Amino acid sequence: GKLKSIFPESFIFYKAKDILSGDFYWISQPKPDTAILAVCDCTGHGVPGAFMSLLGFNMLKEAIQKNPYGSPADILTTLNALVCNMLLQQQDGATSQYGMDIAMIKIDLNGKTIQFAGAHNPLFILRNGEGLWRRRGIVWPGFRRREKVIHRFLPVIQVLRGDLEHL
């Protein structure tokens, strides 16, 4: 598939608890030298989780289309607004607690760098068999609540041959 065409030595381990799941992954290549990968865990199990995955998948696609050159933080900010709007979480008295946890990386394939942003889900980078970098993802409250999204710029990470990145 798409992941193997961009990263031939990569793999996806996906083992849903049930037939219907609230988990999904996303792979996009908005430019020849750029890849975006995301791993999402939507709230809910079974039918509610699967429904949230359908919404999340489509809204993630829209967020990336609106920010093709943006950072993962820009994309997640747009995604947050789309989720809150779709689930009417911006209205007074809104009680919806649906949303998603997500880890997203944007990879510059020529410069061999990674940018990361996340909501509760981590990025792990292993170099020479040892943990080099672990970031648990910024707490982005807007995915489940209506508070303002926290903006934080994360460093660009230089990737070396042999590094292992795990979302």
Coordinates of C-alpha atoms in Angstrom, one line a residue:
G1 CA 0.0 0.0 0.0
K2 CA 0.8 3.7 0.4
L3 CA 3.0 3.2 3.4
K4 CA 5.2 0.6 1.8
S5 CA 5.6 2.8 -1.3
I6 CA 6.9 5.7 0.8
F7 CA 8.7 3.6 3.5
P8 CA 9.6 0.2 2.2
E9 CA 10.9 -1.1 5.5
S10 CA 7.9 0.0 7.5
F11 CA 4.9 -1.9 8.9
I12 CA 1.6 -1.4 10.6
F13 CA 0.5 -3.4 13.6
Y14 CA -3.2 -3.0 13.8
K15 CA -5.2 -5.3 16.1
A16 CA -8.7 -4.0 16.9
K17 CA -10.4 -5.3 20.0
D18 CA -13.7 -5.8 18.1
I19 CA -14.8 -6.0 14.5
L20 CA -16.0 -2.4 14.7
S21 CA -13.3 -0.1 16.0
G22 CA -12.7 3.5 17.0
D23 CA -9.0 3.3 15.8
F24 CA -7.6 4.2 12.4
Y25 CA -4.4 5.3 10.8
W26 CA -3.8 7.8 8.1
I27 CA -1.1 8.1 5.4
S28 CA -0.9 11.0 3.0
Q29 CA 1.7 12.4 0.6
P30 CA 0.6 16.0 -0.1
K31 CA 3.8 16.7 -1.9
P32 CA 6.4 14.4 -3.4
D33 CA 8.9 15.2 -0.7
T34 CA 6.4 15.2 2.3
A35 CA 4.6 12.4 4.0
I36 CA 2.0 12.7 6.8
L37 CA 1.2 9.8 9.1
A38 CA -1.3 9.8 11.9
V39 CA -2.6 7.2 14.4
C40 CA -6.0 7.9 15.9
D41 CA -8.0 6.5 18.7
C42 CA -11.6 7.7 18.7
T43 CA -13.7 7.7 21.8
G44 CA -16.2 4.9 22.1
H45 CA -16.2 1.2 21.3
G46 CA -18.2 -0.8 18.8
V47 CA -20.6 1.2 16.7
P48 CA -20.0 4.6 18.5
G49 CA -16.3 4.3 18.0
A50 CA -16.6 3.2 14.4
F51 CA -19.0 6.1 13.7
M52 CA -16.5 8.5 15.3
S53 CA -13.7 6.9 13.1
L54 CA -15.7 7.6 10.0
L55 CA -16.2 11.3 11.0
G56 CA -12.5 11.6 12.2
F57 CA -11.1 10.1 9.0
N58 CA -13.1 12.4 6.8
M59 CA -12.4 15.5 8.9
L60 CA -8.7 14.6 9.0
K61 CA -8.7 14.5 5.2
E62 CA -10.3 17.9 5.2
A63 CA -7.9 19.4 7.7
I64 CA -4.9 18.2 5.7
Q65 CA -6.5 19.6 2.5
K66 CA -6.9 23.0 4.2
N67 CA -3.3 22.9 5.5
P68 CA -1.2 21.0 2.9
Y69 CA 1.9 22.9 3.9
G70 CA 1.1 23.4 7.5
S71 CA 2.7 21.8 10.5
P72 CA 1.1 18.9 12.4
A73 CA 0.0 21.4 15.0
D74 CA -1.7 23.5 12.3
I75 CA -3.5 20.4 11.0
L76 CA -4.6 19.3 14.4
T77 CA -5.9 22.8 15.2
T78 CA -8.0 22.7 12.1
L79 CA -9.1 19.2 12.9
N80 CA -10.1 20.2 16.4
A81 CA -12.3 23.0 15.1
L82 CA -13.9 20.6 12.6
V83 CA -14.6 18.0 15.3
C84 CA -16.0 20.5 17.8
N85 CA -18.2 22.1 15.0
M86 CA -19.5 18.7 13.8
L87 CA -20.3 17.5 17.3
L88 CA -21.8 20.9 18.3
Q89 CA -19.3 21.1 21.2
Q90 CA -19.0 24.9 20.8
Q91 CA -22.6 25.5 21.9
D92 CA -23.6 26.5 25.5
G93 CA -24.7 23.4 27.4
A94 CA -23.0 21.0 25.0
T95 CA -22.5 17.6 26.7
S96 CA -20.8 15.6 24.0
Q97 CA -17.5 14.1 25.2
Y98 CA -16.7 12.4 21.8
G99 CA -13.4 13.1 20.1
M100 CA -10.1 11.4 19.4
D101 CA -6.6 11.0 20.7
I102 CA -4.1 11.3 17.9
A103 CA -0.3 11.2 17.1
M104 CA 0.7 12.9 13.9
I105 CA 4.1 13.3 12.2
K106 CA 5.0 15.2 9.1
I107 CA 8.2 13.9 7.4
D108 CA 10.4 15.9 5.1
L109 CA 11.6 13.0 2.9
N110 CA 14.5 15.1 1.4
G111 CA 15.7 16.7 4.6
K112 CA 15.0 13.6 6.7
T113 CA 13.3 15.6 9.4
I114 CA 10.1 15.0 11.4
Q115 CA 7.6 17.4 13.0
F116 CA 5.2 16.0 15.6
A117 CA 2.0 17.1 17.3
G118 CA -0.4 15.0 19.3
A119 CA -3.3 14.8 21.6
H120 CA -2.6 12.3 24.3
N121 CA -0.8 9.8 22.0
P122 CA 3.0 9.6 22.0
L123 CA 5.8 9.5 19.5
F124 CA 8.8 7.3 20.4
I125 CA 12.1 7.5 18.6
L126 CA 14.7 4.9 19.1
R127 CA 18.3 5.4 18.0
N128 CA 20.9 2.7 18.3
G129 CA 18.5 0.6 20.4
E130 CA 18.0 3.3 23.0
G131 CA 15.2 5.8 23.6
L132 CA 16.2 9.1 22.0
W133 CA 13.0 11.0 22.2
R134 CA 9.6 10.4 23.7
R135 CA 6.9 13.0 23.5
R136 CA 3.5 12.1 24.8
G137 CA 1.5 14.6 22.7
I138 CA 0.4 17.9 23.8
V139 CA -2.8 18.0 25.8
W140 CA -5.2 19.4 23.2
P141 CA -8.4 19.9 25.3
G142 CA -10.6 20.8 22.4
F143 CA -10.9 17.3 21.1
R144 CA -13.2 16.4 24.0
R145 CA -14.0 19.8 25.6
R146 CA -14.6 23.3 24.3
E147 CA -11.6 25.1 25.9
K148 CA -9.1 26.9 23.6
V149 CA -6.5 24.7 21.9
I150 CA -3.1 25.1 23.3
H151 CA -0.5 26.1 20.7
R152 CA 3.0 24.9 21.2
F153 CA 5.8 24.6 18.7
L154 CA 7.8 21.4 18.8
P155 CA 11.3 21.1 17.5
V156 CA 12.1 19.7 14.1
I157 CA 13.7 16.3 14.7
Q158 CA 16.6 15.2 12.5
V159 CA 16.2 11.5 11.6
L160 CA 19.2 9.3 11.0
R161 CA 19.5 6.1 9.1
G162 CA 18.5 3.2 11.4
D163 CA 16.3 5.3 13.7
L164 CA 12.9 3.7 14.6
E165 CA 9.9 5.9 14.9
H166 CA 6.8 4.5 16.6
L167 CA 3.3 6.1 16.8

